[in-house]
Coordinates of C-alpha atoms and ligand atoms in Angstrom, one line a residue:
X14 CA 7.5 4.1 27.3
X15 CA 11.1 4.2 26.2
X16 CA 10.8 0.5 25.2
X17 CA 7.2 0.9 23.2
X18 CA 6.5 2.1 19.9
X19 CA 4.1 5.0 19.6
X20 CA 0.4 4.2 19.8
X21 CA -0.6 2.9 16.3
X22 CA 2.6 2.6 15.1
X23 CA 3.9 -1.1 14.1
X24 CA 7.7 -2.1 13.8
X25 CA 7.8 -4.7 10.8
X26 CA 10.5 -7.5 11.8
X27 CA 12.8 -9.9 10.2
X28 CA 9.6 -12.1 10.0
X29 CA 7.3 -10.1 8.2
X30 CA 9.3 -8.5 5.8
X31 CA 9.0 -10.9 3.1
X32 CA 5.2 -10.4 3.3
X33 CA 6.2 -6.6 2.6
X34 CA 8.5 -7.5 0.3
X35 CA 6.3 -9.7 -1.4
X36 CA 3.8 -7.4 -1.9
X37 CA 6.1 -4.6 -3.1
X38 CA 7.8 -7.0 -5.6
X39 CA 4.2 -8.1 -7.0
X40 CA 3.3 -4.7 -7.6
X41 CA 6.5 -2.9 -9.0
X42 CA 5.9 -5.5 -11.8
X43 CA 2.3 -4.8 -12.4
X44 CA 3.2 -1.4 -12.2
X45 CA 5.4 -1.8 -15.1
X46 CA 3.0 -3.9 -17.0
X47 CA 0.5 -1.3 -16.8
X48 CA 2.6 1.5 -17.4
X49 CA 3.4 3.2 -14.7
X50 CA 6.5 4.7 -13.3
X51 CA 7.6 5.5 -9.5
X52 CA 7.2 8.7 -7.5
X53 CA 8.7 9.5 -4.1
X54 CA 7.7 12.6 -2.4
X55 CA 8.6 14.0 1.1
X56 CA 6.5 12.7 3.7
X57 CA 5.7 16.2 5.2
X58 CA 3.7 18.6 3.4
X59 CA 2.8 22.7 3.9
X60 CA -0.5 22.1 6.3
X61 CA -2.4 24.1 3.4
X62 CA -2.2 21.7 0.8
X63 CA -4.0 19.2 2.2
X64 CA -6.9 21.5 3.7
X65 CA -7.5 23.3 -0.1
X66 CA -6.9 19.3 -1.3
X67 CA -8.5 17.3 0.9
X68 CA -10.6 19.5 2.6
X69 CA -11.2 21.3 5.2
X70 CA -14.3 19.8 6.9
X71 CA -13.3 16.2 6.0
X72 CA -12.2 14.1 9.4
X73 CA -9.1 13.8 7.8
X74 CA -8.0 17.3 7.6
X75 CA -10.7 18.3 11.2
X76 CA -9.3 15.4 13.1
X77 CA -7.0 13.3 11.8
X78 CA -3.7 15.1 10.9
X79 CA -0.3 15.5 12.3
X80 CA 0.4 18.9 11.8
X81 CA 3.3 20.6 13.5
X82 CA 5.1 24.3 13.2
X83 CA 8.9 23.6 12.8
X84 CA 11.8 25.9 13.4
X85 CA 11.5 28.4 11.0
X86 CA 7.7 28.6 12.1
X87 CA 5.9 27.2 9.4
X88 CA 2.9 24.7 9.3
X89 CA 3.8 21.5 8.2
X90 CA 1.9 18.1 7.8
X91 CA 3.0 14.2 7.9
X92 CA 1.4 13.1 4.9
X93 CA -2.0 11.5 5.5
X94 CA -2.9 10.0 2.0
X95 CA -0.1 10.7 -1.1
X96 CA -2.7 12.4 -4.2
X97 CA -2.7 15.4 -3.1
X98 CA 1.4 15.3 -2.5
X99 CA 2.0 13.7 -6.1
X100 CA -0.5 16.8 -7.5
X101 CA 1.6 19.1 -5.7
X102 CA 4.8 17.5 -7.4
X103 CA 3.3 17.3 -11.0
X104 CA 2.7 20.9 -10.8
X105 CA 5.9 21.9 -9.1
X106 CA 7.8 20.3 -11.6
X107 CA 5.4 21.1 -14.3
X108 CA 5.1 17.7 -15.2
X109 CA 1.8 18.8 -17.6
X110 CA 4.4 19.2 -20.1
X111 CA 5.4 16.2 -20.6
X112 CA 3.6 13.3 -22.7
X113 CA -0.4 12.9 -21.2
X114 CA -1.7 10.9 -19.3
X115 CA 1.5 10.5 -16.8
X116 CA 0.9 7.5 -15.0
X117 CA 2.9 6.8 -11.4
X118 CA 2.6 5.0 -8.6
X119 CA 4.0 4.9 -4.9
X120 CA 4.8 3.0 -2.1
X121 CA 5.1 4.8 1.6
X122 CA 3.9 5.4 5.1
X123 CA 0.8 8.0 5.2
X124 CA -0.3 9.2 8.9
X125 CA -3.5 9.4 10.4
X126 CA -4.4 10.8 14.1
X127 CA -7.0 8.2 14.5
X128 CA -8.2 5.5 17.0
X129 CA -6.3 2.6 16.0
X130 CA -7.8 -1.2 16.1
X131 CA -7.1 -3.7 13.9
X132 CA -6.9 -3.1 10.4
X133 CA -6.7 0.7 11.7
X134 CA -3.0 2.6 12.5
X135 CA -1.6 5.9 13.1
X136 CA 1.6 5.0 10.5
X137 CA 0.0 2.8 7.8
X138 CA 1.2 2.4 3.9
X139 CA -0.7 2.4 1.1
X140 CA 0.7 1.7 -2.5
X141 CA -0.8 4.2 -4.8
X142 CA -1.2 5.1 -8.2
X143 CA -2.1 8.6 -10.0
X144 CA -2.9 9.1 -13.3
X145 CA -2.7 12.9 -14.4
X146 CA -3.7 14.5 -18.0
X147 CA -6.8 12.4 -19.7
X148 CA -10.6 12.3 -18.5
X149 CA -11.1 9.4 -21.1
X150 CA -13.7 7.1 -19.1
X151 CA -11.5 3.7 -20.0
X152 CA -9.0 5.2 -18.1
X153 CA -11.1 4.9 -15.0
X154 CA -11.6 1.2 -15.7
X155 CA -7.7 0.5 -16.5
X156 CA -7.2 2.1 -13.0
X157 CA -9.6 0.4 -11.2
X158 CA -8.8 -3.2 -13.2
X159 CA -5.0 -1.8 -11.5
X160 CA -6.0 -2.2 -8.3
X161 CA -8.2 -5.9 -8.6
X162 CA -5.0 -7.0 -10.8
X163 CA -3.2 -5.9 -7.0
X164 CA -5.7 -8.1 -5.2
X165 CA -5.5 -11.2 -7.0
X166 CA -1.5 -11.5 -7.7
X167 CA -1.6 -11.3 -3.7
X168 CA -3.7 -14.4 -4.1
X169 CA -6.8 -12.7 -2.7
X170 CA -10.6 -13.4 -4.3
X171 CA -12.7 -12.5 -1.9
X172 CA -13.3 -8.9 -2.6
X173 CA -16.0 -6.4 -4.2
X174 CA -15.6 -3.6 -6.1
X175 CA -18.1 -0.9 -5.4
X176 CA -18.7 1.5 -7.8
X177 CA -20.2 5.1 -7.7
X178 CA -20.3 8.7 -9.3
X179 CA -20.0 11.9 -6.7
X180 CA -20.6 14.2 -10.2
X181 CA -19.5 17.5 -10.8
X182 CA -18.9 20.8 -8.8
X183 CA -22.4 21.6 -10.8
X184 CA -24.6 18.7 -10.2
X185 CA -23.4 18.1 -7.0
X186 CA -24.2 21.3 -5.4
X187 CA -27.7 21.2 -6.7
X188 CA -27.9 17.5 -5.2
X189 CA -26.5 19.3 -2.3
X190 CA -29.2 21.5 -1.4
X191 CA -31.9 19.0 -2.6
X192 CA -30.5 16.9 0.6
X193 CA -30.5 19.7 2.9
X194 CA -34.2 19.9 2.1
X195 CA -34.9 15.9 1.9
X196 CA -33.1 15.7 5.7
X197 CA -33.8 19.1 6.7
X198 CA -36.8 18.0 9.3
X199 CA -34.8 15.0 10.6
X200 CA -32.0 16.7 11.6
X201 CA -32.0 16.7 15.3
X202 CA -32.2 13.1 15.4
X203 CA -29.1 12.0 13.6
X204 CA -26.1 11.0 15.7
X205 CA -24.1 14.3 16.5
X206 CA -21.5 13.6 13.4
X207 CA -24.1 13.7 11.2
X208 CA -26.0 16.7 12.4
X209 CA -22.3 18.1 11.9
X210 CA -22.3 17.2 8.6
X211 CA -25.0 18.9 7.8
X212 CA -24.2 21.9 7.1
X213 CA -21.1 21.8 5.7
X214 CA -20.8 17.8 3.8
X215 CA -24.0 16.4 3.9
X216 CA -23.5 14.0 1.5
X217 CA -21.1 12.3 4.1
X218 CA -24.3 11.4 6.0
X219 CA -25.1 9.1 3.3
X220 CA -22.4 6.7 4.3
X221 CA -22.6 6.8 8.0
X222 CA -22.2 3.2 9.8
X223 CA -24.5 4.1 12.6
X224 CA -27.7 2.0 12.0
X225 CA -30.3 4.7 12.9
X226 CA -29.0 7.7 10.5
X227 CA -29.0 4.9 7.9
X228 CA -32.7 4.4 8.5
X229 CA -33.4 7.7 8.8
X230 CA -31.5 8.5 5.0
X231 CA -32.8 5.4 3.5
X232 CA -36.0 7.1 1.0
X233 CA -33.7 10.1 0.5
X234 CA -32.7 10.6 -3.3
X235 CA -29.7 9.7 -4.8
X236 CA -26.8 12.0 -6.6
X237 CA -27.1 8.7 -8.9
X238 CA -29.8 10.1 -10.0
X239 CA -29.0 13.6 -10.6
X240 CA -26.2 13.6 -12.2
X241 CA -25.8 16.5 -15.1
X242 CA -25.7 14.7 -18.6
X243 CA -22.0 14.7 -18.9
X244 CA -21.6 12.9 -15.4
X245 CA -24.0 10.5 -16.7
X246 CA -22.6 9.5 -19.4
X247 CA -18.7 9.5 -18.1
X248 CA -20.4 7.0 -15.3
X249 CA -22.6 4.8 -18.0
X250 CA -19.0 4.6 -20.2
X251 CA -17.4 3.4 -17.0
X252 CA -19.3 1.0 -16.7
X253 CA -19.2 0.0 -20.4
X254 CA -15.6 -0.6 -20.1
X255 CA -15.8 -2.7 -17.1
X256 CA -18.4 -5.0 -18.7
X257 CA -16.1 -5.3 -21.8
X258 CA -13.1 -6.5 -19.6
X259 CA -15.9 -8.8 -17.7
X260 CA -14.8 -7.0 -14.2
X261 CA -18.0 -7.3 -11.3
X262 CA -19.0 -4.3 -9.3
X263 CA -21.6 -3.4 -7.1
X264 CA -23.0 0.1 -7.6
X265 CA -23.3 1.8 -4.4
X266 CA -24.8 5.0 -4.5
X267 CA -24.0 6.0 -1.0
X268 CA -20.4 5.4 -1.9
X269 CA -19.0 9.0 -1.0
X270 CA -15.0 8.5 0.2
X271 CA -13.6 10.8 3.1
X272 CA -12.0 13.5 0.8
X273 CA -13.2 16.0 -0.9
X274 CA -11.3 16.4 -4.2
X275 CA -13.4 13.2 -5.7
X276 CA -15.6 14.2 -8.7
X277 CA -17.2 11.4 -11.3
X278 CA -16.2 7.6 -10.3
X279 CA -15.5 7.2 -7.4
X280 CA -14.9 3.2 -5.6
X281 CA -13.6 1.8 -3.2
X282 CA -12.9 -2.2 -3.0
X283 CA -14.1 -4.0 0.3
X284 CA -12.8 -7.5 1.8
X285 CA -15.4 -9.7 4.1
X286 CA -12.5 -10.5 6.2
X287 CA -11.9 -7.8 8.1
X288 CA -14.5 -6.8 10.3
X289 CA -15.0 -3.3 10.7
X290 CA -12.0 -2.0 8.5
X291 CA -13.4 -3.3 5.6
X292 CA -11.6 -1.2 2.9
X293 CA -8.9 -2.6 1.6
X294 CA -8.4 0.5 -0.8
X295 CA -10.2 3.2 -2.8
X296 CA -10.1 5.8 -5.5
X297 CA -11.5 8.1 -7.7
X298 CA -11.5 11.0 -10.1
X299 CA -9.9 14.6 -9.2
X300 CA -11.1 16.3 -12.1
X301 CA -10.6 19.6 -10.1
X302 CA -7.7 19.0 -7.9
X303 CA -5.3 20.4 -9.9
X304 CA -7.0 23.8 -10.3
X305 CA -8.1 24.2 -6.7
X306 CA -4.5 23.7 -5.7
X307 CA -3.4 26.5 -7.9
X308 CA -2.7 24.6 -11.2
X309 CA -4.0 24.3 -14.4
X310 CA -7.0 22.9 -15.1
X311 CA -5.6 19.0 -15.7
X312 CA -7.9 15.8 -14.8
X313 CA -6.9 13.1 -13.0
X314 CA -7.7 9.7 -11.1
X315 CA -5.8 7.4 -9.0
X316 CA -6.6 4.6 -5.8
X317 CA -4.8 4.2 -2.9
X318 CA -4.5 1.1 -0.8
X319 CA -3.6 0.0 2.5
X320 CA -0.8 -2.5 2.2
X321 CA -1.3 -3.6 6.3
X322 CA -5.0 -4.3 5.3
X323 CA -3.9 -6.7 2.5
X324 CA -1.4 -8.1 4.3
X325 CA -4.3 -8.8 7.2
X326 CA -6.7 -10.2 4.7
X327 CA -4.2 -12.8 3.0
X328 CA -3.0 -13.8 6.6
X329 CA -6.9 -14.4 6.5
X330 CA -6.7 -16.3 3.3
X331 CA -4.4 -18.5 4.7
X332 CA -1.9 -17.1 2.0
X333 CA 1.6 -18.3 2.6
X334 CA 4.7 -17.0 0.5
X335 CA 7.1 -18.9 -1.8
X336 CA 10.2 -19.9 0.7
X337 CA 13.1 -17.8 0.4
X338 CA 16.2 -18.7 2.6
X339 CA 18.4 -15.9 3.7
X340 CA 21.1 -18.5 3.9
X341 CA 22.4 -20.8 1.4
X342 CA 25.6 -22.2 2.9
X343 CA 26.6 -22.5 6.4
X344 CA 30.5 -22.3 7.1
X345 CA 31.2 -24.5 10.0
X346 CA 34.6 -25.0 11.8
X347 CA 36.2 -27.6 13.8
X348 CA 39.4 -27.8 15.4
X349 CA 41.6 -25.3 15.4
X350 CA 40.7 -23.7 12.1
X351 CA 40.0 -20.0 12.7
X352 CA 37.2 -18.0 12.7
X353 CA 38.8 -15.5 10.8
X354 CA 39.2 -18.5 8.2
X355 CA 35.7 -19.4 8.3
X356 CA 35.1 -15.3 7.5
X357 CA 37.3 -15.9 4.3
X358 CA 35.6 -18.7 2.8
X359 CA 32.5 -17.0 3.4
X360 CA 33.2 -14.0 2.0
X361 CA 34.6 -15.6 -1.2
X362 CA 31.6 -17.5 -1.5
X363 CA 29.1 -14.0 -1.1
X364 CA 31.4 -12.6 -4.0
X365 CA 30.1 -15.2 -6.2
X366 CA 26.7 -14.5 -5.5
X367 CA 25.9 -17.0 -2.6
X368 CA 24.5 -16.1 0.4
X369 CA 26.8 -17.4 2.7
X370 CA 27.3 -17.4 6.7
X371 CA 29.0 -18.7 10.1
X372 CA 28.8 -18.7 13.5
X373 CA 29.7 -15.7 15.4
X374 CA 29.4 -17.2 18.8
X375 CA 32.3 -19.4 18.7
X376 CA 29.8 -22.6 19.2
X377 CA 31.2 -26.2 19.3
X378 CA 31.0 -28.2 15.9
X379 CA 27.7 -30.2 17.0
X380 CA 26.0 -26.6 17.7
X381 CA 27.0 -25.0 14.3
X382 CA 25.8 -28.0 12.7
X383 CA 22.4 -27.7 14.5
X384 CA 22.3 -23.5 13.9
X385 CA 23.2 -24.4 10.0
X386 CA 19.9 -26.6 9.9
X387 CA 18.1 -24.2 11.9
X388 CA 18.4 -21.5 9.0
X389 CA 17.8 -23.8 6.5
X390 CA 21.1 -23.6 4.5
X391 CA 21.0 -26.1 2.2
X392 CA 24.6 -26.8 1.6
X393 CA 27.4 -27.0 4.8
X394 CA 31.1 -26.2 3.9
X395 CA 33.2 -27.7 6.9
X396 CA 36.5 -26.5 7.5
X397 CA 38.8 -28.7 9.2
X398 CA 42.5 -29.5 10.3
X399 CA 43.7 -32.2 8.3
X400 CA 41.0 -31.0 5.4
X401 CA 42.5 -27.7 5.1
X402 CA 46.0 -28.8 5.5
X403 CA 45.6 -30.4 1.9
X404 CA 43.5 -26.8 1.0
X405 CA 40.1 -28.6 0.8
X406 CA 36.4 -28.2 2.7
X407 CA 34.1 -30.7 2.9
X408 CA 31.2 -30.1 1.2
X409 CA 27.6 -31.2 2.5
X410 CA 24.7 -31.3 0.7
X411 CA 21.9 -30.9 3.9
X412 CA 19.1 -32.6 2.0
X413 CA 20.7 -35.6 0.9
X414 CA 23.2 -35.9 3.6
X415 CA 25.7 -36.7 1.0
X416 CA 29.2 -35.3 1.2
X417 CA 32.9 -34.8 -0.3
X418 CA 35.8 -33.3 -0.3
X419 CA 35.8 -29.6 -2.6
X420 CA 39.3 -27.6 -3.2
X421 CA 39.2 -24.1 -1.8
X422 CA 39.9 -22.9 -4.9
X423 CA 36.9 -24.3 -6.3
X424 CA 34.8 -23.7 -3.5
X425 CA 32.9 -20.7 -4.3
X426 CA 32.2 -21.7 -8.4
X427 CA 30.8 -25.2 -7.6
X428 CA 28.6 -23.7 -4.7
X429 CA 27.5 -21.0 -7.0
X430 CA 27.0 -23.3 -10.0
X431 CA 25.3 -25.6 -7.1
X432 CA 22.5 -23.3 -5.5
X433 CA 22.1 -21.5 -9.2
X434 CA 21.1 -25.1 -10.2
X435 CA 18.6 -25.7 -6.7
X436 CA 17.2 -22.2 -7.1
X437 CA 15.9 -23.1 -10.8
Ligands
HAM764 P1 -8.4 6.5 1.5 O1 -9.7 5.8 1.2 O2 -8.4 7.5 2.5 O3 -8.0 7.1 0.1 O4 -7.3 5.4 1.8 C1 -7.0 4.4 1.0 C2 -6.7 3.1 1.7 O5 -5.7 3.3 2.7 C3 -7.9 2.6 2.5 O6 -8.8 1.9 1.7 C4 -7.3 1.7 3.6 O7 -7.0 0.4 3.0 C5 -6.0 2.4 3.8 N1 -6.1 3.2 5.1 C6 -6.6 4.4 5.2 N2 -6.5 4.8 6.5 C7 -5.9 3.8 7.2 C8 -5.4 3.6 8.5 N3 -5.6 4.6 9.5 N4 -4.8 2.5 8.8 C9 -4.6 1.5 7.9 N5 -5.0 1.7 6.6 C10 -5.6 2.8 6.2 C11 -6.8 7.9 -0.1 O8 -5.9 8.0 0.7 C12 -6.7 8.5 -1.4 N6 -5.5 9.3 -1.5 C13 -6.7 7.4 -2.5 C14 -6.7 7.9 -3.9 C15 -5.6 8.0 -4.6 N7 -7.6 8.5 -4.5 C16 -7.2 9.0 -5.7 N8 -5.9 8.7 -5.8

């Protein structure tokens, strides 16, 4: 136990970080193309904002959270998803003062008590964005073009963006009961999440993966085509707007997400390549959020995505990352040149910029050598006896195998002028 992370919990090492890093750097700059600025919130919440936020009789909030009392007995949550934490936030710091819409975005760890598999964890991260302050329907599209724009500058195609409307409080409480009715006489043969759902979220039954509740919803009418006028025509000018910036979609009308503070659009993006966790992220509208939590009555929409599924799916793709080396120059020694000299030479080189290193385990010359090639630095300083008795390194240039003599002095601001040069 002692030597094993938690069950659905990943360590990211040395090899994957760049893939993290990658995708972090890729969307910090989209971020700022589009507009939006960071947020970082706690990762534990008061327990009750995420049962009057995401609901009470969603799995999430039934099943999935890990909620704990600490020392001063109160009821606190590990984040599972970050709206309803950034909501909390823009009203705490009453952020619906400032200039409308407020656009942000964040990058963290969410926790979910669930059965992990692949694609599936107990820690996972999601880069999100939230948008707070407009209920302008091209809004909806610049949110959801945010999170394709996401997909592709990770270098993955293969997706499809489903598209729905879960309407209003009003129309979707009349759909509500219209269901109840519609299923009413079927309900002791759905599977027993379903007949849960009954009562209390049937439109969650719509979307169930079990084959035999789909057959038994599949006549049952659609909130699609329900909706109240003004639901209508927010989802019709959605879908304008996508068709003017020549974005695909499906419209799935049993597209219904797992929280319950979604009103209007509502989507969720789905890869081929990932078998059973196929989401690679999804959003909505929260027309309501802000007001149910206490607030005033401010709209807003936002997506989340799960940055482990994305990474899956381009390790799918076959997407590989533009080489980075930690290590730009190796410091070798031989004879009786110290390691504490090496440690100089080095550090004068990283105050010049260059990533510089040496060997720590007092290896002979021939291993260094081998170790330098091993981490790929590209240039090898050598220090030696009779080199540094005249204050000069030998310089080696790894790729061409060429090699001369360099002043100390000079050193550092040829190396740095050197890799500056490779790196362009
Ligand atoms: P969500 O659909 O619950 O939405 O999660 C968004 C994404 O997080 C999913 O599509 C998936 O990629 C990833 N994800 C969810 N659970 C797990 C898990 N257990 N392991 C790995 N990845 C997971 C939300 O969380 C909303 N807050 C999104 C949103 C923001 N809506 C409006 N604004």
């Amino acid at each position: 136990m002692l030597t094993k992370a938690p069950r659905g919990t990943r360590d990211i090492l040395p090899s994957e970080v760049e893939q993290w890093q990658f995708f972090e750097e890729k969307v910090r700059e989209l971020c700022r193309l589009f507009g939006y600025a960071e947020i970082r919130t706690p990762v534990f919440e008061h327990t009750e904002l995420f049962l009057r936020s995401v609901g009470e009789v969603t799995d999430i909030v039934a099943k999935e959270m890990y909620t704990f009392t600490d020392r001063g007995d109160r009821s606190l949550t590990l984040r599972p998803e970050g709206t309803a934490p950034v909501a909390r936030a823009f009203l705490e710091h009453k952020l619906y003062g400032e200039a409308q819409p407020l656009k942000v975005y964040y990058i963290g760890p969410m926790f979910r008590y669930d059965r992990p598999q692949a694609g599936r964890y107990r820690q996972f991260h999601q880069f999100g964005v939230e948008v707070f302050g407009t209920k302008e329907p091209s809004l909806d599209a610049e949110v959801i073009t945010l999170s394709l724009y996401v997909f592709r500058a990770l270098g993955l195609e293969e997706f499809t963006l489903q598209l729905n409307s879960v309407g209003c409080p009003h129309c979707r409480d009349e759909y509500r009961s219209c269901l109840q009715e519609e299923l009413h006489e079927k309900l002791n043969r759905f599977c027993p999440d379903c007949a849960g759902r009954f009562h209390k979220n049937p439109l969650r039954i719509l979307d169930c993966k079990q084959e035999s509740c789909q057959e038994l919803t599949a006549n049952v009418s659609l909130l699609l085509d329900k909706l109240c006028g003004d639901c209508a025509e927010h989802f019709a000018a959605v879908r304008e707007s996508l068709d003017v910036l020549g974005e695909p979609y499906v419209v799935n009308p049993r597209l219904v997400r797992g929280l319950d503070y979604y009103s209007k659009t509502a989507f969720e993006i789905v890869s081929p390549v990932l078998g059973a966790q196929s989401s690679l992220g999804g959003g909505g509208r929260y027309d309501h959020l802000l007001a149910t939590i206490g607030g005033p009555d401010v709209p807003g929409i936002g997506f989340g995505i799960g940055i482990e599924r994305v990474l899956l799916a381009r390790a799918a793709a076959g997407s590989s990352l533009p080489e980075s080396k930690l290590t730009d120059v190796f410091v070798v020694t031989a004879g009786n040149v110290s390691a504490a000299e090496a440690l100089r030479v080095v550090i004068a080189l990283r105050r010049q910029g260059v990533a510089a290193d040496k060997d720590y385990l007092g290896r002979s010359l021939k291993a260094q050598l081998k170790f330098a090639d091993k981490k790929q630095a590209r240039y090898v300083v050598i220090l030696g006896d009779e080199e540094m008795k005249r204050d000069q390194a030998v310089l080696r240039d790894m790729q061409t195998g060429g090699q001369e003599d360099v002043a100390l002095t000079e050193l550092a601001s040829m190396l740095a002028g050197l890799v500056k040069g490779a790196k362009r």
